[in-house]
Coordinates of C-alpha atoms and ligand atoms in Angstrom, one line a residue:
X1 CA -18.7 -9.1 1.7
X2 CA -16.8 -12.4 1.0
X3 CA -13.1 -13.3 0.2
X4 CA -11.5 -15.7 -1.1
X5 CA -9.3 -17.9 1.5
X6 CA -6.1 -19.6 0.5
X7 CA -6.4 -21.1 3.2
X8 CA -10.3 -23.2 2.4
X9 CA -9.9 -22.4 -1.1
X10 CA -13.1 -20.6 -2.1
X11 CA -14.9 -17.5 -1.5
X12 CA -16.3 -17.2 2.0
X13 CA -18.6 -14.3 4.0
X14 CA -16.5 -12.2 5.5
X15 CA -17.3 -12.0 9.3
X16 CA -14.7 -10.7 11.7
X17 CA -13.9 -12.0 15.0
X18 CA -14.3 -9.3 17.0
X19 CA -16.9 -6.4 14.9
X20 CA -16.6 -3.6 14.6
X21 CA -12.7 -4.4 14.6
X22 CA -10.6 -6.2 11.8
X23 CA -6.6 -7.1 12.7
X24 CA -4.9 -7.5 9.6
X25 CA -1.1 -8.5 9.4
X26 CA 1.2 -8.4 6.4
X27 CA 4.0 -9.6 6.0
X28 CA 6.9 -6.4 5.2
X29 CA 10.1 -6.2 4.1
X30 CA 13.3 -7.6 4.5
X31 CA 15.1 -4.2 4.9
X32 CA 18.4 -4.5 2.7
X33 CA 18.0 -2.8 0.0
X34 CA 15.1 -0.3 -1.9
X35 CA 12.2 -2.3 -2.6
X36 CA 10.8 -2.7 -5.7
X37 CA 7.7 -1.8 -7.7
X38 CA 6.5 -5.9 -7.4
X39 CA 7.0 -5.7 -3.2
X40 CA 4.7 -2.5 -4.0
X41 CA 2.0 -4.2 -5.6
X42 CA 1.4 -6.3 -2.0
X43 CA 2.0 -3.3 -0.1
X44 CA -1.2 -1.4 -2.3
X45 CA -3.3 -3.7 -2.4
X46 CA -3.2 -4.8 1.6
X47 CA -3.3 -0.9 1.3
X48 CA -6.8 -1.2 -0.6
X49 CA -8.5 -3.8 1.5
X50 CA -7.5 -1.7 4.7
X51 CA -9.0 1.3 3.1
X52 CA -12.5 -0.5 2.1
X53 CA -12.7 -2.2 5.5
X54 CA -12.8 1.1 6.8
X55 CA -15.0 2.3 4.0
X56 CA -17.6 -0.6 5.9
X57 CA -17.3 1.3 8.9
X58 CA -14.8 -1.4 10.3
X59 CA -12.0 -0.4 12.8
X60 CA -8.9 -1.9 11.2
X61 CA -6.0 -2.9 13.5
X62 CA -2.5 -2.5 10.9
X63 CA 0.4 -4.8 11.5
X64 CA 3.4 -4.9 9.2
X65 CA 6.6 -6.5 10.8
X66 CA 10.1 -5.5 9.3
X67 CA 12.8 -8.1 8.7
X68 CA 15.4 -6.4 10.2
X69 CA 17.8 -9.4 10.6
X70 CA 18.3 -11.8 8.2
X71 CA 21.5 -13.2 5.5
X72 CA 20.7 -10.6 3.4
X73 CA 21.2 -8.0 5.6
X74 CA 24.4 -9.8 7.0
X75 CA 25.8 -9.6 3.5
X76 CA 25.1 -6.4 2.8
X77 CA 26.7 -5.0 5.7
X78 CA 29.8 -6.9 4.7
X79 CA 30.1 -5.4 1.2
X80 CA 30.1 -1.8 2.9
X81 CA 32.1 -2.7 5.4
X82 CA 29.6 -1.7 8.3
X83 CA 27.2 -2.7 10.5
X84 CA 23.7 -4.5 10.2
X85 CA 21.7 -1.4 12.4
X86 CA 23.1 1.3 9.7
X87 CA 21.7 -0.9 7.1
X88 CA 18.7 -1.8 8.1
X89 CA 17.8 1.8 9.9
X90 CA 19.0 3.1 6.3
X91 CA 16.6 0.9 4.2
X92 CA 13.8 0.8 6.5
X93 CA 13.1 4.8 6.7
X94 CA 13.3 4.7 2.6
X95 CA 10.8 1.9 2.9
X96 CA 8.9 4.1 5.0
X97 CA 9.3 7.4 2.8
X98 CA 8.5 5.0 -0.1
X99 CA 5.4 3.7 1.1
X100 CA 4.0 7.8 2.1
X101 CA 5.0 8.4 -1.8
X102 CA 3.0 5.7 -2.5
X103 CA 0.3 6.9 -0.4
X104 CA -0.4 3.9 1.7
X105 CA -1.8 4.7 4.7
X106 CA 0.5 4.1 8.1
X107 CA 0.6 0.7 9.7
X108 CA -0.5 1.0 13.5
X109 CA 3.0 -0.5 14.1
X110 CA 5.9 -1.4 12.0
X111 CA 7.5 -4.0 14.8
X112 CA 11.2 -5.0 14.4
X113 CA 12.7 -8.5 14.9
X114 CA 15.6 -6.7 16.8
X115 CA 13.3 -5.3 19.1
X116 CA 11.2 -8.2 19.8
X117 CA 14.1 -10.6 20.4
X118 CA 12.5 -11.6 24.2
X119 CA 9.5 -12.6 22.6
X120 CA 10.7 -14.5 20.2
X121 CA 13.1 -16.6 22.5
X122 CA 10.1 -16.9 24.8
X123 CA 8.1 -18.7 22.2
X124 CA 10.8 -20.9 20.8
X125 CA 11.2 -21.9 24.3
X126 CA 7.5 -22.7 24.9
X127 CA 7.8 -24.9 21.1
X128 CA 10.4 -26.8 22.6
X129 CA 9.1 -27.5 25.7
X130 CA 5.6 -28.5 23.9
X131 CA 7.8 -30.9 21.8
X132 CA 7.7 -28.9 18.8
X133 CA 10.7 -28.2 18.3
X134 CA 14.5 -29.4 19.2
X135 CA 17.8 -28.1 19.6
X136 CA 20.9 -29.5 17.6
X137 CA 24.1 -27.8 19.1
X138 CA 22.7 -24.0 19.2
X139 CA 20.4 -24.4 16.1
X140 CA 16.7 -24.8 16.7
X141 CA 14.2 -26.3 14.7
X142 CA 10.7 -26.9 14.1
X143 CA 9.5 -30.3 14.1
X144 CA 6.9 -31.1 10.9
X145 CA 5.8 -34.1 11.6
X146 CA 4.5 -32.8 15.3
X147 CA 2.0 -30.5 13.9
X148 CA -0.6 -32.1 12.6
X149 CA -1.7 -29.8 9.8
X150 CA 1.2 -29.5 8.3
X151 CA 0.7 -28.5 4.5
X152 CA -3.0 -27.4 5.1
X153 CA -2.4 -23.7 3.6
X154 CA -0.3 -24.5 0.6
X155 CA -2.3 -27.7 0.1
X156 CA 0.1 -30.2 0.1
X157 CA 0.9 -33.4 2.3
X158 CA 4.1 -33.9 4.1
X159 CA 5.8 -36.4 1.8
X160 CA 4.8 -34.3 -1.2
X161 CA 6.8 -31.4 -0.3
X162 CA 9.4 -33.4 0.7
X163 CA 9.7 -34.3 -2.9
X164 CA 8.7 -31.3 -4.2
X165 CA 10.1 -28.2 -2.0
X166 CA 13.1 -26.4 -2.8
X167 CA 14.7 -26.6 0.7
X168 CA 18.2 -26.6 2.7
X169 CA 20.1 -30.0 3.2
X170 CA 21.2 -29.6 6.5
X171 CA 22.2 -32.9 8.4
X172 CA 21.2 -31.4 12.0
X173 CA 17.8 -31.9 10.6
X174 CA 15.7 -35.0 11.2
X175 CA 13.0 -34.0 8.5
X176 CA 14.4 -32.0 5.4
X177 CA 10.8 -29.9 5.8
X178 CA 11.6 -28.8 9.6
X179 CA 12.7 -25.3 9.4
X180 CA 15.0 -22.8 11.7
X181 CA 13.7 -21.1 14.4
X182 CA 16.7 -20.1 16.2
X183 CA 20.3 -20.1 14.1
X184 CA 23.5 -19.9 15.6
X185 CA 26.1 -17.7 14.9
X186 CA 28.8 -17.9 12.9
X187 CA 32.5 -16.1 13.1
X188 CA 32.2 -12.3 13.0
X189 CA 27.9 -12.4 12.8
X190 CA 25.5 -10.4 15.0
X191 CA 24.2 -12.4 17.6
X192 CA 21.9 -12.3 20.5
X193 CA 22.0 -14.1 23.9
X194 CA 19.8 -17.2 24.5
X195 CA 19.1 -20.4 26.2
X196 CA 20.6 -22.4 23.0
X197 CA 23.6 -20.2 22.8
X198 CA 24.8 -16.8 20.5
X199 CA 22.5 -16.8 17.4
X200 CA 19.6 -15.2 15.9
X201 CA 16.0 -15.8 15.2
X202 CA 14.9 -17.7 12.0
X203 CA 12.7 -15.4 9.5
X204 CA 9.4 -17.3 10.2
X205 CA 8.7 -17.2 13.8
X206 CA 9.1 -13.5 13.7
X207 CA 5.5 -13.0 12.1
X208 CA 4.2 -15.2 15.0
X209 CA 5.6 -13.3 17.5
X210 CA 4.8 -10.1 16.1
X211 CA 0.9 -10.8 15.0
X212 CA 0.2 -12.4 18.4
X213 CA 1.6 -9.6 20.6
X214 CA 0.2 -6.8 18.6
X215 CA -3.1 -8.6 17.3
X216 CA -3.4 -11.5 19.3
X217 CA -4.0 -15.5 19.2
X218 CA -6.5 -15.5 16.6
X219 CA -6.4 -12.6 13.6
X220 CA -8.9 -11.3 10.9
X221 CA -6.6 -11.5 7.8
X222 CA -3.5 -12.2 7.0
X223 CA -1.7 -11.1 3.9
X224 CA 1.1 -11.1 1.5
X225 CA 2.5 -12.1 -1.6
X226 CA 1.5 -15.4 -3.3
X227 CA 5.6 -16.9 -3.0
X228 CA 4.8 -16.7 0.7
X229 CA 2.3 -19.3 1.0
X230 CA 4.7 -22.0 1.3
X231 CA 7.1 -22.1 3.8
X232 CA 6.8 -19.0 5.1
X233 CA 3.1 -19.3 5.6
X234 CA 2.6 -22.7 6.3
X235 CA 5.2 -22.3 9.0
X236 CA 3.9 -19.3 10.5
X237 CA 0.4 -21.1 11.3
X238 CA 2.6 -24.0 12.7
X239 CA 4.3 -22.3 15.1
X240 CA 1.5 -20.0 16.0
X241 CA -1.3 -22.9 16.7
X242 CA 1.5 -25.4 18.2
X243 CA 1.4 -22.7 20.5
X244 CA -1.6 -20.9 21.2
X245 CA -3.8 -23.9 20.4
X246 CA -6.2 -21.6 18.8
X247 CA -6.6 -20.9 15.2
X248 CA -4.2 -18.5 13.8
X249 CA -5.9 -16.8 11.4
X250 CA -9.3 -16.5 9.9
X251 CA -8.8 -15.4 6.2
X252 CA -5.8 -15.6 4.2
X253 CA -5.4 -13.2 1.3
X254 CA -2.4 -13.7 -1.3
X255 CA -1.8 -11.3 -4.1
X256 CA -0.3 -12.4 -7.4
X257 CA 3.1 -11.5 -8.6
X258 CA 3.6 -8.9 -10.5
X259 CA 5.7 -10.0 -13.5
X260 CA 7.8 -8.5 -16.4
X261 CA 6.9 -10.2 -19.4
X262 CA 5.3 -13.2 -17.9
X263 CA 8.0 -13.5 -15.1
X264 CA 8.0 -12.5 -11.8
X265 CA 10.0 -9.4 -10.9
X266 CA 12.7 -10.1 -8.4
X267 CA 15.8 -9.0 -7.2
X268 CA 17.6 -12.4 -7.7
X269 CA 16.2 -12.0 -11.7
X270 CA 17.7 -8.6 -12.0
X271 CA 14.4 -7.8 -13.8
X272 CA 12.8 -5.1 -11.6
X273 CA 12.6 -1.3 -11.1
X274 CA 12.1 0.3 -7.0
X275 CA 9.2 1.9 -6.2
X276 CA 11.7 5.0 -5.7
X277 CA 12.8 5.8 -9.5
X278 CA 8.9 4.7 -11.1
X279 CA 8.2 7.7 -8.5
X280 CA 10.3 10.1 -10.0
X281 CA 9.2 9.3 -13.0
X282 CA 5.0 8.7 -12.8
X283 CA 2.7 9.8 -10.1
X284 CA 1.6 7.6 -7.8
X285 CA -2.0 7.6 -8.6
X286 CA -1.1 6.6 -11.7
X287 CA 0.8 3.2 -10.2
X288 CA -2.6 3.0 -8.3
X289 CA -4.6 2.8 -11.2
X290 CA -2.4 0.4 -13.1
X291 CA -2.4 -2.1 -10.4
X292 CA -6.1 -1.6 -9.8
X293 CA -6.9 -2.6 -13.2
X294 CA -6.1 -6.2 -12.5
X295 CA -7.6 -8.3 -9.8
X296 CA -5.3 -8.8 -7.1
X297 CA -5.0 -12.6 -6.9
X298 CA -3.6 -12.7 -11.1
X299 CA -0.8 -11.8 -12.6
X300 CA -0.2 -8.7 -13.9
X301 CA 2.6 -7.6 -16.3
X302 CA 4.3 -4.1 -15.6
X303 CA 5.7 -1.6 -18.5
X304 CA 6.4 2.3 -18.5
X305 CA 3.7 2.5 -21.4
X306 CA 0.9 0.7 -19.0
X307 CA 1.5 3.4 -16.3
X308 CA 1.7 6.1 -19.2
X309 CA -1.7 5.3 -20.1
X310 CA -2.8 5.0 -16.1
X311 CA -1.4 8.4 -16.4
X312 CA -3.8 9.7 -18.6
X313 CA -6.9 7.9 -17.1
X314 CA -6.2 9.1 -14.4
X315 CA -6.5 12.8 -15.5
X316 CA -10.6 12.1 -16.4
X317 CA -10.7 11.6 -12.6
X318 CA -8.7 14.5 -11.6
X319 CA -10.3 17.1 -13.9
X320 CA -13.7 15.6 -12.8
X321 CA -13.1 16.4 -9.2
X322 CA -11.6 19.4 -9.7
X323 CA -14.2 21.0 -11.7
X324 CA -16.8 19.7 -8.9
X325 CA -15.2 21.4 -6.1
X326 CA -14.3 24.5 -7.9
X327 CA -18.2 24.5 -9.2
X328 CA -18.8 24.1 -5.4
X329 CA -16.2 26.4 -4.0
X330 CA -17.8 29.5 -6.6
X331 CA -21.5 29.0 -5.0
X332 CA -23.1 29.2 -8.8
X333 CA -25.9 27.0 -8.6
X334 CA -28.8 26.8 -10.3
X335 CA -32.1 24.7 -9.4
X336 CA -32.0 22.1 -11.7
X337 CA -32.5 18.9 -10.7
X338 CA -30.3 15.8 -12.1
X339 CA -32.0 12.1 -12.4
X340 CA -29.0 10.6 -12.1
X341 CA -29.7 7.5 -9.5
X342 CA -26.6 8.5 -7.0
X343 CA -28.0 5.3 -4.8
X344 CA -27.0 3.3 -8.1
X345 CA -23.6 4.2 -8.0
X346 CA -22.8 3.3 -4.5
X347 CA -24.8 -0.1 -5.1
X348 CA -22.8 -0.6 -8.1
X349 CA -19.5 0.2 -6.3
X350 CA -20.2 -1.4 -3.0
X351 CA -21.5 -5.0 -5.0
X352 CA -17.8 -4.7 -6.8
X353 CA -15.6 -4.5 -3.8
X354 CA -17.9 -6.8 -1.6
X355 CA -17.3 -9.5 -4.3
X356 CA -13.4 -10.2 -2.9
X357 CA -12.2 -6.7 -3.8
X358 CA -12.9 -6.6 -7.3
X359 CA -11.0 -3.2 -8.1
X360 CA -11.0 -3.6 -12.0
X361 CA -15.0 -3.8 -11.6
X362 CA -15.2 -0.8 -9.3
X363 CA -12.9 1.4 -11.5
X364 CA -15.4 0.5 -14.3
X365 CA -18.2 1.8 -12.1
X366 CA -16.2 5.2 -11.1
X367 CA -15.6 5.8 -14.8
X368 CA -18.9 4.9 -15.6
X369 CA -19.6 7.7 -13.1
X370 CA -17.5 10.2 -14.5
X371 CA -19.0 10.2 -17.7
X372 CA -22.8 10.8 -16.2
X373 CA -21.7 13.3 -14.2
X374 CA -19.7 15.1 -17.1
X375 CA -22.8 14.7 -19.2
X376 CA -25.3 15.8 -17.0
X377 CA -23.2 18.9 -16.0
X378 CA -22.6 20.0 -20.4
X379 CA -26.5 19.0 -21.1
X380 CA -28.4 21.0 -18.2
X381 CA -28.1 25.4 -17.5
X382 CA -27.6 24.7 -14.1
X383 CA -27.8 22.0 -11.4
X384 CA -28.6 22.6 -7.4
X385 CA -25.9 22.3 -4.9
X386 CA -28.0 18.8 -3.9
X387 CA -26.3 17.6 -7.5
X388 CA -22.4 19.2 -6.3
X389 CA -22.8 18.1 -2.8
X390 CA -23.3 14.3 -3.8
X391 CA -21.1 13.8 -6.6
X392 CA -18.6 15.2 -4.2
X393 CA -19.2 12.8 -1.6
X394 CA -19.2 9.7 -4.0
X395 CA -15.8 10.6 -5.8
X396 CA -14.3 11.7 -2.4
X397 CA -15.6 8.3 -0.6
X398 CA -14.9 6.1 -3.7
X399 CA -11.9 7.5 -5.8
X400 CA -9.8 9.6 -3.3
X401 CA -10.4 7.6 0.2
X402 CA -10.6 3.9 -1.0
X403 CA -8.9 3.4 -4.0
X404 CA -6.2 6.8 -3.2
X405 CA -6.3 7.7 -7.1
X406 CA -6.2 11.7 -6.4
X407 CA -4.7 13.9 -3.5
X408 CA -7.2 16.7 -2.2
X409 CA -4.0 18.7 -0.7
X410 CA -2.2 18.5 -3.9
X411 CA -5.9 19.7 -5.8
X412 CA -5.8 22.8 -3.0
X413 CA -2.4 23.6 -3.6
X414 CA -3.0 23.3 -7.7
X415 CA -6.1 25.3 -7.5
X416 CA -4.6 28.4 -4.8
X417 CA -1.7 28.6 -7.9
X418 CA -4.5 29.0 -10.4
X419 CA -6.3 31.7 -8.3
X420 CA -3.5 33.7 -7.5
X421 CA -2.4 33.5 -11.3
X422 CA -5.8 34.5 -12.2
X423 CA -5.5 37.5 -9.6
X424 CA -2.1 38.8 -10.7
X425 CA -3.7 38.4 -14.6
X426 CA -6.7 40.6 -13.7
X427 CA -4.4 43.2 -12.1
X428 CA -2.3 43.2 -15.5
X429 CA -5.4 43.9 -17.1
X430 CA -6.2 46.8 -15.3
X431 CA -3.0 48.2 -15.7
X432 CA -3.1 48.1 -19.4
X433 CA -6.4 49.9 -19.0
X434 CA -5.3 52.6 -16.8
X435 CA -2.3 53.2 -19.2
X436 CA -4.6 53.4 -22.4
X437 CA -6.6 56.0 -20.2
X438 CA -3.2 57.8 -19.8
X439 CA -3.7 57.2 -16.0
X440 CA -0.1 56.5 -15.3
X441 CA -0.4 57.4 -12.0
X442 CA -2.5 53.9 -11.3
X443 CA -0.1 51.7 -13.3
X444 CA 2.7 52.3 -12.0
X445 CA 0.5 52.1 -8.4
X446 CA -0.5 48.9 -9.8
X447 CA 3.5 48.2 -10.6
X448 CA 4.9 49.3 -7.3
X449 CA 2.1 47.7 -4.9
X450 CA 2.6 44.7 -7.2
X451 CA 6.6 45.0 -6.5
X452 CA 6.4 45.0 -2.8
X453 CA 4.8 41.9 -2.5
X454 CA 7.4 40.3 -4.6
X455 CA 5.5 40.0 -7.5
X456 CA 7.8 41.7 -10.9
X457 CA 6.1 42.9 -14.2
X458 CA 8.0 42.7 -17.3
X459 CA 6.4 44.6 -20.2
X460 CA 7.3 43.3 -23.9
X461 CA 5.3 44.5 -27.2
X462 CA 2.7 41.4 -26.7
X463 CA 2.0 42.3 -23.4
X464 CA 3.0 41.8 -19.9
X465 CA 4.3 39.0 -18.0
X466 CA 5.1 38.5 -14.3
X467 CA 7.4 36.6 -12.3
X468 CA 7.6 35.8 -8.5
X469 CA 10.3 37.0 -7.0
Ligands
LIG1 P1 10.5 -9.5 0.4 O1 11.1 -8.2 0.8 O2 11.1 -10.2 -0.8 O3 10.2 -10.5 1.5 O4 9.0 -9.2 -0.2 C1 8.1 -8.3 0.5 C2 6.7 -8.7 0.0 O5 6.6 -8.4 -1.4 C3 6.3 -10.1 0.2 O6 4.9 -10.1 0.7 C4 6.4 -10.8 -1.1 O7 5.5 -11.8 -1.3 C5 6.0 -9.6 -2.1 N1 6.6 -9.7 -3.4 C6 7.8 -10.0 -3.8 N2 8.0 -10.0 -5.2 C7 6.8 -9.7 -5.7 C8 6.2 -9.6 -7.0 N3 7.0 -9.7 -8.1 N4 4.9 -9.3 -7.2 C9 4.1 -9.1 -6.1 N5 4.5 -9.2 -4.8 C10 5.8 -9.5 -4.6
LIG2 ZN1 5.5 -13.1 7.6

């Protein structure tokens, strides 16, 4: 399997420190507000490569931290007149319900910056006895220049970002590029105690903190969006290996942005929609499928009529799976045998995902699946189980547990309604007949019976019709 590193710049072999166990970190929210459907895109796809490590058989250790402190918070909390806890308890359970509507599978743990506060005091204070960082009247910073390394993820030498960066002019600095690790206070802020006074940690050594308590000095992946690569990136990988003296991570994985016509959704733009109203309007399978259709590293532009038509794609998979596990749950076989190379397929899907997670390459293969199986089933009498049992276990392994593009539970819940309709149809049927052999006695048996179980029949001149009471 290889993937492309941001961090070397080309695709490499992907071969984990510790097999059969992957740690992956992403970077989470900053818990203000909703978050919207761009955020989402990140959160699938680190969602995706979690779900195909463990498709490999790897044993995937799940960090995502949660900004939990921060200006925007602070600001927030002013506007309603309360305090920074309600808001960012408030916004980080939606983020949470979000991402389970989403169907993203749970992080192992969703650390706080709150709640790590020790730790992150403890490693500022190791950086500044290391000489990495300094202390101007209760503000700490990092030191640029003493890392050597500096600019080696986004590619850039010191004196070029200088030029370049869009950064803070802050006079307590001595290098525009050295960034906050600890800020003080100001009038009427939250604050906790620490050697450098009242204040708060910066935004950046939080992910340190977090990925080296929870995953350790050296991790598998790390992920996020592509704005994060510089600073928040660079900066984490200072910190971490001015520290630990170890590298911090082995692969770094960025996703592109996703953009509304050709420009990044953002809150600051005003141009976005949360992941909470495209839910109540389109299913999440169908946001899936959408974003699958584009390689995670590019662009992608969103619309309502893109996830309409994900909508409808999506229902060749659904009906697919359905009609396999209904032809499975009925026991009608027959002992036909298909030629359809199975092997093929996994080869075909496996080769996709293996090449840096293609997803728009795999979907092709699943669709190109679909339409075998569909043709296979319409051209022969009757196929064997053997022909059920496998088609089953590719959809189920490929479609549903990988790529998350249909919910078995929902199918199970879809499929008792159509039984039990199907039931209470037969039932009217044999009412009718009993009534047309004058047996009135067994229809309105049929009736009554049907009444006590809360089920109501309403006769009309085209028939009868129920309703559940
Ligand atoms: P934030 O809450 O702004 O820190 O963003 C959370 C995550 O979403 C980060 O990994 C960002 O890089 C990512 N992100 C923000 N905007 C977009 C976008 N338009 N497309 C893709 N990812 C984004
Ligand atoms: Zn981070």
């Amino acid at each position: 399997m290889q993937i492309f590193n941001t961090l070397t710049k080309k695709k490499e072999d992907f071969v984990p420190i510790n097999p059969p166990e992957v740690t992956m970190y992403v970077c989470g929210p900053t818990v203000y507000d909703f978050f919207h459907i761009g955020n989402g895109r990140t959160f699938i796809m680190s969602d995706i490569i979690r779900r195909y490590l463990e498709y490999k058989g790897y044993k995937v250790k799940y960090v995502m931290n949660l900004t939990d402190i921060d200006d925007k918070i602070i600001r927030k909390a002013n506007e309603e007149h309360t305090d920074t806890k309600e808001i960012s308890e408030r916004y980080g359970n939606a983020f949470l319900e979000d991402i389970s509507k989403l169907k993203i599978k749970k992080a192992d743990v969703y650390p706080k910056a709150t709640e790590n506060i020790n730790d992150i005091i403890k490693m500022i204070s190791d950086l500044i006895d290391e000489g990495y960082a300094y202390n101007v009247s209760g503000n700490v910073f990092f030191n640029v220049n003493k890392f050597n390394g500096y600019g080696k993820l986004s590619g850039k030498k010191i004196d070029e970002l200088e030029a370049g960066a869009r950064i803070e002019i802050n006079d307590e600095k001595t290098n525009p590029l050295d960034f906050s690790l600890w800020k003080k206070a100001k009038e009427g802020e939250p604050f906790w105690e620490s050697p450098w006074g009242k204040g708060r940690p910066g935004w950046h050594i939080e992910c340190s903190v977090m990925s080296l308590k929870y995953l350790g000095k050296t991790i598998d992946i790390h992920a996020g969006g592509s704005d994060l690569i510089f600073p928040h990136h660079e900066n984490e990988i200072a910190q971490s290996e001015a520290v630990n003296k170890n590298q911090f991570v082995k692969y770094w994985v960025h996703f592109g942005f996703l953009n509304i016509q050709n420009e990044k959704m953002s809150k600051s733009l005003g141009n976005f929609f949360t992941a909470r109203d495209i839910l109540n309007k389109y299913s999440a399978e169908a946001i899936r499928l959408l974003f699958l259709q584009t390689h995670y590293a590019g662009p992608l532009n969103f619309s309502e009529e893109l996830l309409s038509a994900s909508e409808k794609g999506l229902e060749k998979i659904k009906n697919t799976i359905i009609k396999i596990k209904e032809i499975r749950e009925s026991h009608k076989f027959g002992n036909e045998i298909s030629e359809l190379d199975f092997h093929y397929f996994k080869k075909q899907f496996e080769e996709a995902m293996d090449d840096d997670f293609n997803t728009p390459r795999a979907l092709a293969v699943i669709f190109d699946f679909i339409k075998n199986i569909n043709s296979e089933i319409s051209q022969k009498e009757k196929l064997d189980e053997q022909f059920y049992i496998k088609a089953d276990d590719y959809l189920t392994s490929t479609a549903v547990n990988v790529l998350a593009l249909a919910d078995l539970n929902n199918f199970k819940n879809e499929s008792r309604n159509n039984l039990e309709d199907a039931l209470i149809k037969t039932l009217i049927d044999l009412r009718i007949k009993a009534k047309n052999d004058k047996n009135y006695q067994l229809a309105d048996e049929i009736r009554n019976r049907l009444k006590e179980i809360g089920i109501e029949l309403m006769d009309s001149k085209t028939g009868s019709t129920y309703k559940i009471c």
